[in-house]
XYZ file of C-alpha atoms in Angstrom:
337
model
C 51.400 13.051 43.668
C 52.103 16.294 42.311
C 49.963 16.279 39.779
C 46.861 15.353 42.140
C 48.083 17.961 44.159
C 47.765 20.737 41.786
C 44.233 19.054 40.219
C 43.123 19.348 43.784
C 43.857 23.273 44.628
C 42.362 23.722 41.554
C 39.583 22.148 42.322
C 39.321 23.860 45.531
C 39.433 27.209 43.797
C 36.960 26.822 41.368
C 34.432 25.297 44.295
C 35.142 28.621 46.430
C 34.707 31.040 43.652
C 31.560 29.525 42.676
C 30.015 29.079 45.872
C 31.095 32.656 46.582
C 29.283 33.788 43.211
C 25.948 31.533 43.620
C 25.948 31.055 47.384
C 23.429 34.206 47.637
C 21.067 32.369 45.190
C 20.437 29.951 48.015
C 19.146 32.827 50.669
C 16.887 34.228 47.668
C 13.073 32.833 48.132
C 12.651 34.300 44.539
C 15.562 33.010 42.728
C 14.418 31.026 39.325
C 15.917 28.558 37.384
C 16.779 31.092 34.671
C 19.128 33.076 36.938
C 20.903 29.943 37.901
C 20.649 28.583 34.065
C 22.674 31.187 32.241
C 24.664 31.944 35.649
C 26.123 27.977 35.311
C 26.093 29.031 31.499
C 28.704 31.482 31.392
C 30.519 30.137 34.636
C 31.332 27.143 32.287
C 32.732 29.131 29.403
C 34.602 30.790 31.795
C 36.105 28.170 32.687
C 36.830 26.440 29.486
C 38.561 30.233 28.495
C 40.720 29.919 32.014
C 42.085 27.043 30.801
C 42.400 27.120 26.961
C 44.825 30.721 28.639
C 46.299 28.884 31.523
C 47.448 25.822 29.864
C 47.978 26.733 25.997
C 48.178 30.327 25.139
C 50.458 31.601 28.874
C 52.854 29.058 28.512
C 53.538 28.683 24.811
C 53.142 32.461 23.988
C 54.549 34.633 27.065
C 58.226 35.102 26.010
C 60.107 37.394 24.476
C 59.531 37.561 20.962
C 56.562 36.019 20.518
C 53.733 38.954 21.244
C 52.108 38.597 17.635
C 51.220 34.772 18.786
C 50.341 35.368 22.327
C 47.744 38.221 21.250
C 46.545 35.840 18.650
C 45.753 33.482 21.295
C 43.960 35.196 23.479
C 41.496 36.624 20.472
C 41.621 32.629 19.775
C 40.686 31.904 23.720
C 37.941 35.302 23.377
C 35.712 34.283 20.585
C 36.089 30.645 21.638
C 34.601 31.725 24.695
C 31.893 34.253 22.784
C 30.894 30.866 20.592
C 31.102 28.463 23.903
C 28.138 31.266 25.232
C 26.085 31.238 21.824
C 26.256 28.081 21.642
C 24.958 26.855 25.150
C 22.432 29.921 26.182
C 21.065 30.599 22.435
C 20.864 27.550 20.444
C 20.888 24.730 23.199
C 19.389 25.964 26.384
C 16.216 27.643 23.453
C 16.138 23.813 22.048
C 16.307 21.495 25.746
C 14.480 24.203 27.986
C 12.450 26.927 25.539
C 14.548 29.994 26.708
C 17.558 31.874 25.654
C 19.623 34.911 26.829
C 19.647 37.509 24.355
C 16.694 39.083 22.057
C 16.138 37.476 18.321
C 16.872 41.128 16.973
C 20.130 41.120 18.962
C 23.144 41.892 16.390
C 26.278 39.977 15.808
C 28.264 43.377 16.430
C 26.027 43.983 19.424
C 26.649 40.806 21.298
C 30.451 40.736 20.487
C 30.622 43.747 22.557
C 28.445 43.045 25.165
C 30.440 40.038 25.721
C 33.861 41.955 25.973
C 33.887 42.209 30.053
C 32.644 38.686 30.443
C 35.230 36.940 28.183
C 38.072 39.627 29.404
C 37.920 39.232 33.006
C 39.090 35.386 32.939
C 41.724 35.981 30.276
C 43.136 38.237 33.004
C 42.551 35.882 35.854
C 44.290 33.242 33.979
C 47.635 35.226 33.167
C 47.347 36.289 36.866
C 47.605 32.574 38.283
C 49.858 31.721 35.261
C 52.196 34.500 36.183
C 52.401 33.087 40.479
C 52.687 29.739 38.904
C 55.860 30.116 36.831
C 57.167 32.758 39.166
C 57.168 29.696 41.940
C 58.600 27.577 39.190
C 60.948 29.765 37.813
C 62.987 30.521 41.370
C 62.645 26.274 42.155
C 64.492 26.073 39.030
C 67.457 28.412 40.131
C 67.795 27.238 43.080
C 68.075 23.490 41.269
C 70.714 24.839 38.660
C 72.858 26.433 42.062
C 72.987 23.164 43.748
C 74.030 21.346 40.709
C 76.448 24.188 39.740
C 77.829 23.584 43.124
C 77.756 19.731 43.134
C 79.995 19.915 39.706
C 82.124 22.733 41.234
C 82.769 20.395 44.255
C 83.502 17.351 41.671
C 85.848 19.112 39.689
C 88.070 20.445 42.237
C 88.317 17.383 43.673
C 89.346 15.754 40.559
C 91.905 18.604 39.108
C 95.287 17.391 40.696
C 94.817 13.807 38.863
C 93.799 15.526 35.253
C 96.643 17.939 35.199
C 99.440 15.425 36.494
C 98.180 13.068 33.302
C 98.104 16.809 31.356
C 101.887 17.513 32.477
C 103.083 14.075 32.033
C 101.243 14.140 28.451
C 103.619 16.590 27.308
C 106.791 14.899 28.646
C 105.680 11.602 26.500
C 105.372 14.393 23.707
C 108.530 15.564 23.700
C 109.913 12.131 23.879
C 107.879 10.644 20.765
C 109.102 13.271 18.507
C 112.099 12.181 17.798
C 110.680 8.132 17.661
C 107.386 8.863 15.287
C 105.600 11.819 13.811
C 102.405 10.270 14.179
C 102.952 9.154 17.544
C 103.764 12.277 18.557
C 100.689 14.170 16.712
C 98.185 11.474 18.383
C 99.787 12.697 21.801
C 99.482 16.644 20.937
C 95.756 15.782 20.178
C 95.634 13.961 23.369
C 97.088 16.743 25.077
C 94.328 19.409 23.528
C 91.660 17.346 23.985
C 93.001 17.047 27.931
C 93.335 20.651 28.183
C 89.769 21.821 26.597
C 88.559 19.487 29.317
C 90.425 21.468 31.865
C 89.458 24.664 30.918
C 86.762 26.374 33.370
C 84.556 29.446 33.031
C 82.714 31.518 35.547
C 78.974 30.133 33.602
C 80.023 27.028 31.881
C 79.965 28.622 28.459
C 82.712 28.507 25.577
C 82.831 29.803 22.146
C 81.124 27.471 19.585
C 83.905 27.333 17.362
C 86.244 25.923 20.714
C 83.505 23.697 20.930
C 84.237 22.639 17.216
C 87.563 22.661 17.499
C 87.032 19.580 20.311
C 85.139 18.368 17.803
C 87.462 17.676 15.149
C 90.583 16.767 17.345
C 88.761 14.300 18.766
C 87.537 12.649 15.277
C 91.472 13.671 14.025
C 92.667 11.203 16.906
C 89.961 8.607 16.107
C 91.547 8.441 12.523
C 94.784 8.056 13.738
C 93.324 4.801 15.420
C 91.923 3.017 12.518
C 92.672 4.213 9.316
C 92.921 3.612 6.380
C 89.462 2.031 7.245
C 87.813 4.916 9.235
C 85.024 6.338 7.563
C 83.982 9.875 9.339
C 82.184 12.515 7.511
C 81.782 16.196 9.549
C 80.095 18.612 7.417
C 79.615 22.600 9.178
C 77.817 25.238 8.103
C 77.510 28.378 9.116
C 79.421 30.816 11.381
C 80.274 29.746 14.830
C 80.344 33.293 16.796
C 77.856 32.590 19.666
C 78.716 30.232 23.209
C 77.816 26.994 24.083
C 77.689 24.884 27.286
C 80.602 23.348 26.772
C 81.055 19.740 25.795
C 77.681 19.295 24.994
C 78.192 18.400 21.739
C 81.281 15.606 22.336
C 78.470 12.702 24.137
C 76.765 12.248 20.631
C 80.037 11.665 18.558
C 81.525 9.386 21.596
C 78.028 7.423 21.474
C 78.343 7.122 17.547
C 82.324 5.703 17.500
C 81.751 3.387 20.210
C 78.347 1.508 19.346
C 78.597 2.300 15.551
C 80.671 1.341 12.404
C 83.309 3.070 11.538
C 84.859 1.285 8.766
C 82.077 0.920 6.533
C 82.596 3.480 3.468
C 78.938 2.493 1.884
C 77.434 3.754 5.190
C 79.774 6.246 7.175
C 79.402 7.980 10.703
C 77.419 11.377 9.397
C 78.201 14.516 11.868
C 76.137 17.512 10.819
C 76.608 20.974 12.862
C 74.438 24.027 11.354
C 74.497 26.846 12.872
C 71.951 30.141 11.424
C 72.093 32.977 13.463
C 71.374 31.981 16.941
C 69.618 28.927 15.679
C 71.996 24.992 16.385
C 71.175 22.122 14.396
C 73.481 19.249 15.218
C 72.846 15.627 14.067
C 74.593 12.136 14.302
C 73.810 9.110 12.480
C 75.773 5.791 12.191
C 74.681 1.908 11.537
C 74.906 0.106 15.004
C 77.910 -2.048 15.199
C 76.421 -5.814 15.861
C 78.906 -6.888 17.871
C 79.029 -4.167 20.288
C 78.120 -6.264 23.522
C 78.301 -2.828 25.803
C 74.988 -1.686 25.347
C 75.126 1.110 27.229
C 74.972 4.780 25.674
C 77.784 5.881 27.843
C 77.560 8.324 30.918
C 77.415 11.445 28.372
C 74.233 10.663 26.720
C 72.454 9.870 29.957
C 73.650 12.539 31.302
C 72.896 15.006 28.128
C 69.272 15.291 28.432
C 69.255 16.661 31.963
C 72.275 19.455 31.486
C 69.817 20.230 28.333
C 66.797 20.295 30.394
C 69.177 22.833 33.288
C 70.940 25.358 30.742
C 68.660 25.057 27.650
C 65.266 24.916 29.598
C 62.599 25.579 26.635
C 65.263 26.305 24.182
C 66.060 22.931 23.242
C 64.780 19.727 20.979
C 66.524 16.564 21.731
C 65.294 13.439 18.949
C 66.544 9.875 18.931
C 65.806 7.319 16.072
C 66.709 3.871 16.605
C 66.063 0.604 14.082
C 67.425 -2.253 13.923
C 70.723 -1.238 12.362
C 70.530 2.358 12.187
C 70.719 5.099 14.975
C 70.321 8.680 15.041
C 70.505 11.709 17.620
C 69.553 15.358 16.573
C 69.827 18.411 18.746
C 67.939 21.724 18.019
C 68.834 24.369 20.375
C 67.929 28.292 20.489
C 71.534 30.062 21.342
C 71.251 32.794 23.523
């Protein structure tokens, strides 16, 4: 419905502006079929410019960063439209109806230039509607991030007295497993971190990457407590973890790979991948699907993953899933601000 909506006002558009450029033809008594000819003529290139602008070159190219590519496409869109106009007035209109626009002595140079205001004016119209379209966009956006930073405000203070009574009582079954087992005790310290990362609350959602890490590897630490000797985990990092990340974004795709994957297969073990190069995040997980995992479910993280990608990350992200018949996959690609 939206979509039909949009097609529609643009429809709408295009039938005013060209009823308000030809509608005088029709109270001419001398108008000819040339004047409406190469008047449809260049109307049509026009349009085919709007929209190589409006739909490719706008929203692709008009960010920070990328000027060399956005005035690379709009040469692109200008001698598309320059060719579009040869094309139609000189070679086809001269072969269908015997006429053509331009003299036979007319120079490539010559009609490059002449054509400057024609294919500039719609390059500007285009960025202009662009511009009110992802202005509109842009704010419907905010306000969609607000109400969903408010819903998970709301959540979480309504679930905080619960977390830290299980965070407070955590550390009183610490201090009574010391003196009964080491290991005990070290699986409930982990516990206790992982409990308190969790807890932890910033004003925009955002911790340190290597906190984020950190999670990481206390929550694998705690998973090899569980099944070794026959736990077979590989996390490999590289680079240097200085920016911020939403937090526990990264936790959803190691939870998905321990619980439908196997773990105790050394031939084949659970691959964790975090690169990090500059303000470029490559993170990838890869495991064999376990066969007799009957919950087959991919947990409320993952469903939940794409859209907190899609809020915080909006155009800065790449989220790929591969899935065979015993093999799965998940690799995020995200541009750190």
């Amino acid at each position: 419905m939206k979509k039909l909506s949009i097609v529609t006002i643009h429809i709408i558009c295009w039938t005013v502006l060209l009823l308000y450029g030809y509608g005088s033809y029709l109270l001419k008594e001398d108008f000819s079929f040339y004047d409406i000819a190469f008047g449809m003529s260049i109307s049509l290139v026009q349009v085919i410019q709007f929209y190589i602008c409006y739909l490719w070159v706008y929203p692709r190219y008009m960010r920070r960063g990328k000027v060399p590519q956005l005035i690379g496409g709009l040469l692109v869109a200008f001698f598309v439209f320059v060719t579009c106009r040869y094309l139609l007035e000189e070679v086809i209109y001269r072969a269908v109806f015997g006429i053509h626009n331009y003299s036979d002595d007319t120079s490539l140079q010559h009609y490059i230039l002449d054509n400057v205001y024609y294919g500039s004016f719609y390059i500007v119209v285009a960025g202009a509607a662009w511009g009110v379209v992802n202005a509109f966009q842009t704010e419907k956006h905010q306000r969609l991030l607000q109400a969903e930073a408010k819903k998970a405000e709301l959540a979480f203070l309504k679930s905080q007295i619960n977390p830290h009574f299980l965070y407070n009582t955590l550390n009183y079954v610490y201090s009574l497993a010391i003196p009964v087992s080491e290991k005990l005790a070290d699986a409930v310290l982990k516990l206790s971190d992982l409990m308190r990362y969790t807890l932890q609350d910033s004003p925009d959602g955002m911790v340190l990457l290597h906190k984020e890490i950190e999670y990481l590897e206390s929550y694998i630490a705690l998973f090899r407590m569980r099944f070794e000797p026959a736990f077979y985990v590989r996390f490999s990092l590289q680079g240097i973890a200085e920016q911020k990340i939403a937090s526990l974004l990264l936790i959803p795709f190691v939870e998905n790979a321990f619980k439908h994957g196997v773990v105790n297969n050394p031939e084949y073990p659970v691959e964790i991948t975090l690169k990090i190069i500059g303000k470029h995040l490559e993170f990838r997980v890869s495991n064999l699907i376990n066969p007799g995992q009957k919950d087959h479910s991919s947990g409320i993280g993952l469903v939940n993953i794409q859209r907190r990608l899609d809020l915080i990350y909006p155009d800065q992200h790449e989220l790929n899933v591969e899935k065979h018949e015993n093999y799965y996959a998940s690799s995020l690609i995200i541009a750190l601000s």
